[in-house]
Short mmCIF file of C-alpha atoms and ligand atoms in Angstrom, two decimals:
data_model
loop_
_atom_site.label_atom_id
_atom_site.label_comp_id
_atom_site.label_asym_id
_atom_site.label_seq_id
_atom_site.Cartn_x
_atom_site.Cartn_y
_atom_site.Cartn_z
CA MET K 1 -25.50 -32.24 52.52
CA SER K 2 -26.26 -30.52 55.81
CA GLY K 3 -28.87 -27.72 55.69
CA GLU K 4 -30.23 -25.64 52.85
CA PRO K 5 -27.55 -24.36 50.45
CA LEU K 6 -26.72 -20.68 50.43
CA LEU K 7 -26.63 -19.59 46.80
CA VAL K 8 -24.29 -16.73 45.97
CA VAL K 9 -24.26 -15.03 42.58
CA ALA K 10 -20.71 -13.84 41.90
CA PRO K 11 -20.35 -10.45 40.22
CA THR K 12 -19.23 -11.70 36.79
CA PRO K 13 -21.25 -10.75 33.68
CA GLY K 14 -23.88 -13.41 32.94
CA SER K 15 -23.89 -15.16 36.34
CA GLY K 16 -27.21 -13.58 37.38
CA GLU K 17 -29.52 -15.39 34.97
CA LEU K 18 -28.27 -18.90 35.72
CA GLY K 19 -27.79 -18.10 39.41
CA GLU K 20 -31.41 -16.99 39.68
CA GLY K 21 -32.55 -20.03 37.69
CA LEU K 22 -30.65 -22.35 40.02
CA ALA K 23 -31.99 -20.53 43.10
CA ARG K 24 -35.54 -21.01 41.77
CA GLU K 25 -34.94 -24.70 41.14
CA LEU K 26 -33.46 -25.17 44.64
CA GLY K 27 -36.16 -23.04 46.29
CA VAL K 28 -33.72 -20.56 47.88
CA GLU K 29 -33.18 -16.79 47.71
CA PRO K 30 -29.93 -15.81 45.97
CA VAL K 31 -27.37 -13.53 47.61
CA TYR K 32 -25.47 -11.16 45.33
CA GLY K 33 -21.77 -10.37 45.49
CA GLU K 34 -20.72 -6.76 44.94
CA PHE K 35 -17.93 -5.77 42.60
CA LYS K 36 -15.90 -2.65 42.08
CA GLU K 37 -12.70 -1.80 40.38
CA PHE K 38 -10.04 0.03 42.36
CA PRO K 39 -8.57 3.13 40.67
CA ASP K 40 -5.45 1.10 39.84
CA GLY K 41 -7.48 -1.53 38.00
CA GLU K 42 -7.53 -4.22 40.71
CA GLU K 43 -10.80 -6.03 41.48
CA TYR K 44 -12.69 -5.74 44.75
CA VAL K 45 -15.40 -8.21 45.80
CA ARG K 46 -17.65 -8.16 48.82
CA VAL K 47 -20.36 -10.63 49.79
CA ARG K 48 -22.07 -10.57 53.19
CA VAL K 49 -23.66 -13.82 54.35
CA ASP K 50 -25.21 -15.28 57.46
CA SER K 51 -23.79 -18.74 57.60
CA GLY K 52 -26.62 -21.12 58.45
CA GLY K 53 -24.24 -24.03 58.77
CA GLY K 54 -25.14 -25.45 55.37
CA PRO K 55 -23.05 -25.50 52.20
CA ALA K 56 -22.57 -22.44 49.99
CA VAL K 57 -22.79 -22.54 46.22
CA VAL K 58 -21.09 -19.77 44.24
CA VAL K 59 -22.35 -19.30 40.69
CA ALA K 60 -19.62 -17.64 38.62
CA THR K 61 -19.55 -17.96 34.88
CA MET K 62 -16.24 -16.98 33.33
CA SER K 63 -17.44 -14.47 30.80
CA ARG K 64 -15.20 -11.88 29.16
CA PRO K 65 -12.81 -10.64 30.38
CA GLN K 66 -12.15 -14.23 31.37
CA SER K 67 -9.10 -13.72 33.57
CA ARG K 68 -11.00 -11.14 35.63
CA SER K 69 -13.98 -13.50 35.97
CA LEU K 70 -11.70 -16.33 37.08
CA LEU K 71 -10.19 -14.09 39.76
CA VAL K 72 -13.60 -12.75 40.85
CA ALA K 73 -14.82 -16.34 41.27
CA MET K 74 -11.82 -17.09 43.49
CA LEU K 75 -12.22 -13.88 45.52
CA THR K 76 -15.92 -14.70 46.06
CA VAL K 77 -15.09 -18.19 47.34
CA ASP K 78 -12.42 -16.74 49.63
CA ALA K 79 -14.84 -14.12 51.01
CA LEU K 80 -17.20 -16.94 52.03
CA ARG K 81 -14.42 -19.02 53.56
CA GLU K 82 -13.38 -15.93 55.58
CA GLN K 83 -16.90 -15.85 57.02
CA GLY K 84 -16.58 -19.37 58.30
CA MET K 85 -18.11 -21.32 55.42
CA ASN K 86 -16.16 -24.53 55.08
CA GLU K 87 -18.29 -26.27 52.51
CA VAL K 88 -18.13 -24.08 49.40
CA TYR K 89 -19.00 -25.36 45.92
CA LEU K 90 -18.45 -23.52 42.67
CA VAL K 91 -20.74 -23.61 39.65
CA ALA K 92 -18.73 -22.31 36.70
CA PRO K 93 -21.16 -22.78 33.80
CA TYR K 94 -18.48 -21.62 31.37
CA LEU K 95 -14.98 -22.54 32.51
CA ALA K 96 -12.53 -20.23 30.76
CA TYR K 97 -9.25 -21.55 29.35
CA ALA K 98 -10.77 -25.00 28.80
CA ARG K 99 -9.59 -25.22 25.21
CA GLN K 100 -5.87 -24.85 25.99
CA ASP K 101 -5.92 -28.35 27.47
CA ARG K 102 -2.57 -29.46 26.14
CA VAL K 103 0.64 -28.11 24.71
CA PHE K 104 0.04 -27.57 20.99
CA LEU K 105 3.27 -25.67 20.29
CA PRO K 106 6.47 -26.07 22.35
CA GLY K 107 6.66 -23.42 25.04
CA GLU K 108 2.92 -23.24 25.77
CA PRO K 109 1.26 -23.86 29.17
CA VAL K 110 -1.68 -26.18 29.89
CA SER K 111 -3.96 -23.27 30.79
CA VAL K 112 -6.97 -25.29 31.92
CA ARG K 113 -4.80 -27.09 34.48
CA VAL K 114 -3.63 -23.72 35.83
CA ALA K 115 -7.25 -22.48 36.06
CA LEU K 116 -8.46 -25.64 37.84
CA GLN K 117 -5.57 -25.73 40.27
CA ALA K 118 -6.01 -22.01 41.03
CA LEU K 119 -9.70 -22.61 41.80
CA ALA K 120 -8.81 -25.58 44.00
CA SER K 121 -6.33 -23.42 45.95
CA THR K 122 -9.26 -21.37 47.35
CA GLY K 123 -10.45 -24.48 49.18
CA VAL K 124 -13.52 -24.95 47.01
CA ARG K 125 -14.83 -28.46 47.69
CA GLY K 126 -16.69 -29.28 44.51
CA LEU K 127 -16.92 -27.86 41.01
CA LEU K 128 -19.72 -28.04 38.46
CA VAL K 129 -18.96 -27.06 34.88
CA VAL K 130 -20.81 -27.41 31.59
CA GLU K 131 -19.54 -29.24 28.48
CA LEU K 132 -15.81 -28.97 28.96
CA HIS K 133 -13.80 -28.98 25.77
CA ARG K 134 -12.31 -32.30 26.91
CA ALA K 135 -14.17 -34.00 29.74
CA ASP K 136 -11.02 -35.52 31.24
CA SER K 137 -9.55 -32.05 31.95
CA LEU K 138 -11.60 -32.16 35.14
CA SER K 139 -9.15 -34.72 36.55
CA TRP K 140 -6.83 -31.73 37.27
CA PHE K 141 -9.33 -30.52 39.85
CA PRO K 142 -8.57 -32.41 43.07
CA GLY K 143 -12.06 -32.09 44.62
CA ASP K 144 -15.39 -33.46 43.39
CA GLY K 145 -16.04 -32.42 39.80
CA VAL K 146 -19.11 -32.71 37.57
CA ASN K 147 -19.21 -31.94 33.86
CA VAL K 148 -22.82 -31.43 32.76
CA ARG K 149 -23.48 -32.53 29.14
CA PRO K 150 -26.35 -30.30 27.94
CA LEU K 151 -26.42 -30.83 24.17
CA PRO K 152 -29.31 -33.36 24.00
CA PHE K 153 -31.28 -31.10 26.40
CA ILE K 154 -30.61 -28.00 24.27
CA LEU K 155 -31.52 -29.84 21.09
CA ARG K 156 -34.80 -31.12 22.55
CA ARG K 157 -35.76 -27.62 23.66
CA SER K 158 -34.73 -25.96 20.39
CA GLY K 159 -36.97 -25.66 17.35
CA PHE K 160 -34.75 -28.17 15.47
CA LYS K 161 -36.05 -31.67 15.00
CA CYS K 162 -33.98 -34.81 14.91
CA ARG K 163 -35.77 -37.27 12.58
CA ARG K 164 -34.33 -40.72 11.89
CA GLY K 165 -33.38 -41.05 8.20
CA GLU K 166 -33.71 -37.30 7.61
CA THR K 167 -31.32 -35.73 10.11
CA VAL K 168 -27.66 -36.33 10.76
CA ILE K 169 -25.67 -35.04 13.73
CA VAL K 170 -22.19 -33.85 12.79
CA SER K 171 -19.11 -32.89 14.79
CA PRO K 172 -17.02 -30.21 13.03
CA ASP K 173 -13.81 -31.94 14.13
CA LEU K 174 -12.34 -35.27 15.16
CA GLY K 175 -12.05 -34.15 18.80
CA GLY K 176 -15.84 -33.76 19.01
CA ARG K 177 -16.72 -37.22 17.59
CA GLN K 178 -17.75 -38.60 20.96
CA ARG K 179 -19.97 -35.54 21.52
CA ALA K 180 -21.80 -36.14 18.19
CA GLU K 181 -22.19 -39.85 18.98
CA LEU K 182 -23.62 -39.11 22.44
CA VAL K 183 -26.21 -36.68 21.05
CA ALA K 184 -27.14 -38.97 18.15
CA ARG K 185 -27.58 -42.01 20.45
CA ARG K 186 -29.82 -40.05 22.85
CA LEU K 187 -31.96 -38.70 20.02
CA GLY K 188 -31.91 -41.72 17.72
CA CYS K 189 -30.24 -40.16 14.66
CA GLU K 190 -27.30 -40.91 12.41
CA TRP K 191 -24.01 -39.17 13.11
CA GLY K 192 -20.65 -38.40 11.53
CA TYR K 193 -17.78 -35.96 11.64
CA LEU K 194 -15.59 -33.60 9.71
CA VAL K 195 -11.83 -33.45 10.03
CA LYS K 196 -10.76 -29.89 10.82
CA LYS K 197 -7.22 -28.59 10.93
CA ARG K 198 -6.35 -25.35 12.73
CA ASP K 199 -3.18 -23.42 11.99
CA ARG K 200 -1.82 -23.06 15.51
CA VAL K 201 -0.12 -19.76 14.71
CA THR K 202 -2.75 -17.86 12.66
CA GLY K 203 -5.78 -19.66 14.16
CA GLU K 204 -7.13 -20.26 10.62
CA VAL K 205 -9.21 -23.43 10.17
CA ARG K 206 -9.80 -25.68 7.17
CA ILE K 207 -11.81 -28.87 6.66
CA GLU K 208 -9.63 -31.66 5.33
CA ALA K 209 -12.06 -34.58 5.10
CA ALA K 210 -15.50 -35.81 6.10
CA ASP K 211 -16.74 -39.11 7.45
CA VAL K 212 -20.44 -38.56 6.84
CA ASP K 213 -22.94 -38.57 3.99
CA VAL K 214 -25.19 -35.50 4.18
CA GLU K 215 -26.70 -35.51 0.68
CA GLY K 216 -30.35 -34.40 0.96
CA MET K 217 -30.22 -34.49 4.79
CA ASP K 218 -30.85 -31.91 7.47
CA VAL K 219 -27.66 -31.54 9.49
CA ILE K 220 -27.26 -30.49 13.10
CA ILE K 221 -23.68 -29.55 13.95
CA VAL K 222 -22.86 -30.05 17.63
CA ASP K 223 -19.97 -28.30 19.38
CA ASP K 224 -18.88 -27.25 22.85
CA ILE K 225 -18.41 -23.56 22.03
CA VAL K 226 -18.89 -20.95 19.36
CA SER K 227 -16.25 -18.26 19.77
CA THR K 228 -15.20 -16.49 16.55
CA GLY K 229 -17.68 -18.67 14.65
CA GLY K 230 -14.88 -19.67 12.24
CA THR K 231 -15.31 -23.41 12.86
CA LEU K 232 -19.08 -23.36 12.58
CA ALA K 233 -19.19 -21.09 9.50
CA LEU K 234 -16.69 -23.27 7.67
CA ALA K 235 -18.41 -26.51 8.66
CA ALA K 236 -21.84 -25.17 7.63
CA SER K 237 -20.67 -24.02 4.20
CA GLN K 238 -18.82 -27.30 3.55
CA LEU K 239 -21.84 -29.38 4.54
CA LEU K 240 -24.09 -27.32 2.24
CA GLU K 241 -21.55 -27.81 -0.57
CA ARG K 242 -21.69 -31.56 0.11
CA GLY K 243 -25.45 -31.52 -0.51
CA ALA K 244 -26.98 -30.96 2.94
CA ARG K 245 -30.55 -29.64 2.71
CA ARG K 246 -30.33 -27.34 5.75
CA VAL K 247 -27.70 -26.91 8.45
CA TYR K 248 -28.43 -26.00 12.08
CA ALA K 249 -26.11 -25.95 15.07
CA VAL K 250 -26.29 -26.65 18.78
CA ALA K 251 -23.56 -25.52 21.18
CA ALA K 252 -23.25 -25.41 24.94
CA HIS K 253 -21.53 -21.99 25.03
CA TYR K 254 -21.92 -18.99 22.75
CA LEU K 255 -19.46 -16.20 23.48
CA GLY K 256 -21.50 -13.61 21.56
CA LEU K 257 -18.52 -11.87 19.95
CA PRO K 258 -19.54 -8.99 17.66
CA GLY K 259 -20.27 -9.95 14.04
CA VAL K 260 -20.37 -13.71 14.63
CA ASP K 261 -24.13 -14.02 13.99
CA GLY K 262 -23.70 -12.29 10.59
CA LYS K 263 -20.79 -14.60 9.72
CA LEU K 264 -22.90 -17.67 10.52
CA ARG K 265 -25.89 -16.45 8.50
CA ARG K 266 -23.66 -15.67 5.51
CA ALA K 267 -22.21 -19.19 5.72
CA GLY K 268 -25.76 -20.52 5.22
CA LEU K 269 -26.49 -21.69 8.77
CA SER K 270 -30.27 -21.84 9.33
CA GLY K 271 -30.17 -21.44 13.11
CA LEU K 272 -28.13 -21.90 16.27
CA ALA K 273 -29.34 -22.94 19.72
CA ALA K 274 -27.00 -22.53 22.69
CA GLY K 275 -27.12 -22.63 26.47
CA ASN K 276 -27.40 -19.56 28.70
CA THR K 277 -23.96 -20.06 30.21
CA LEU K 278 -22.76 -16.65 28.95
CA PRO K 279 -24.36 -13.25 28.34
CA TRP K 280 -25.72 -12.86 24.78
CA ASN K 281 -29.04 -11.90 23.24
CA PRO K 282 -31.30 -14.29 21.34
CA GLN K 283 -32.53 -13.32 17.85
CA ALA K 284 -35.95 -14.46 16.71
CA GLY K 285 -35.64 -17.17 14.10
CA PHE K 286 -31.84 -17.49 14.30
CA LEU K 287 -30.22 -17.51 17.76
CA GLU K 288 -32.09 -19.51 20.39
CA ARG K 289 -31.09 -19.26 24.06
CA VAL K 290 -31.87 -22.34 26.14
CA ASP K 291 -32.10 -22.08 29.94
CA LEU K 292 -29.92 -24.82 31.45
CA SER K 293 -30.96 -24.26 35.07
CA PRO K 294 -33.27 -27.31 35.40
CA LEU K 295 -30.54 -29.61 34.09
CA MET K 296 -27.81 -27.98 36.17
CA ALA K 297 -29.93 -27.96 39.32
CA GLU K 298 -30.26 -31.76 39.12
CA ALA K 299 -26.49 -32.12 38.70
CA LEU K 300 -25.86 -29.67 41.54
CA LYS K 301 -28.14 -31.59 43.91
CA GLY K 302 -26.12 -34.72 43.12
CA LEU K 303 -22.83 -32.88 43.78
CA LEU K 304 -24.12 -31.53 47.12
CA ARG K 305 -25.29 -35.01 48.17
CA GLY K 306 -21.71 -36.17 47.55
C1 R5P O 401 -12.43 -26.64 18.96
O1 R5P O 401 -11.79 -27.66 19.16
C2 R5P O 401 -13.70 -26.32 19.66
O2 R5P O 401 -14.43 -27.49 19.92
C3 R5P O 401 -14.54 -25.34 18.89
O3 R5P O 401 -14.94 -25.91 17.65
C4 R5P O 401 -13.80 -24.07 18.60
O4 R5P O 401 -13.01 -23.71 19.68
C5 R5P O 401 -14.74 -22.95 18.26
O5 R5P O 401 -14.02 -21.76 18.11
P1 R5P O 401 -14.34 -20.77 16.92
O6 R5P O 401 -15.79 -20.42 16.99
O7 R5P O 401 -13.46 -19.58 17.19
O8 R5P O 401 -13.96 -21.44 15.63
#
């Protein structure tokens, strides 16, 4: 890395908090991109920088509306490249479209590949994302890519305790087994998983089986994202039915859709801790927001060193 990085906060909802956190950790002053919508609905971005010859880091989380955020991230990178910055990195704490990482029904696209290739087309050199749905999706990005795994960090900073013999870490689906194992190994707990099936047309989920004994245990469900809360609500109620004492959850991303907190409480969940990759408000005693900037700053320094 040559020179101090220029840190640019892209004008997408939720980028400010993490952008400022990263700027603090790196000891730099953030620069803010401006946004406006043209009368016809198109997006306009402007960001004025004095290129000091060092790299630029754009922080752009892909909050709702996701397609607009993806485009705003690309326009921000392009605006910097137009001003002569050749070494531009993108921090996309939440990478939208990450869950459509394969063709589930004939006729579908691989949306995450499209998103990553579109980002790469702006000339962005390196990309830092947080807890991708499937880590290997990053291989579709041709530059340097880093996938930060924050779940052990979030769990350690949450009020939930992982006690050997009393707590079990559970993935709500087969696809997340490796995630549960990673967290359990780091924290020294038991782990297991549920087998979830999603109806690919209606989106409805059901739990078909479980490879875990939760009788009398505290359970911490770990997942990449809480969107509608359907997966988490179902997993929590099933685990309570199977004799779990209390059920908590830890996720990297919480989309904060209306009514999801109520759904999770009604399902019997005792609390959820998630990263600050997206804009949502914490709720005392139920929704805990964990600042990921220290963890991401370390990963970003590594990416900038190359
Ligand atoms: C699924 O494979 C993911 O890991 C999440 O469990 C899921 O996407 C969460 O979505 P929702 O909250 O809508 O059930």
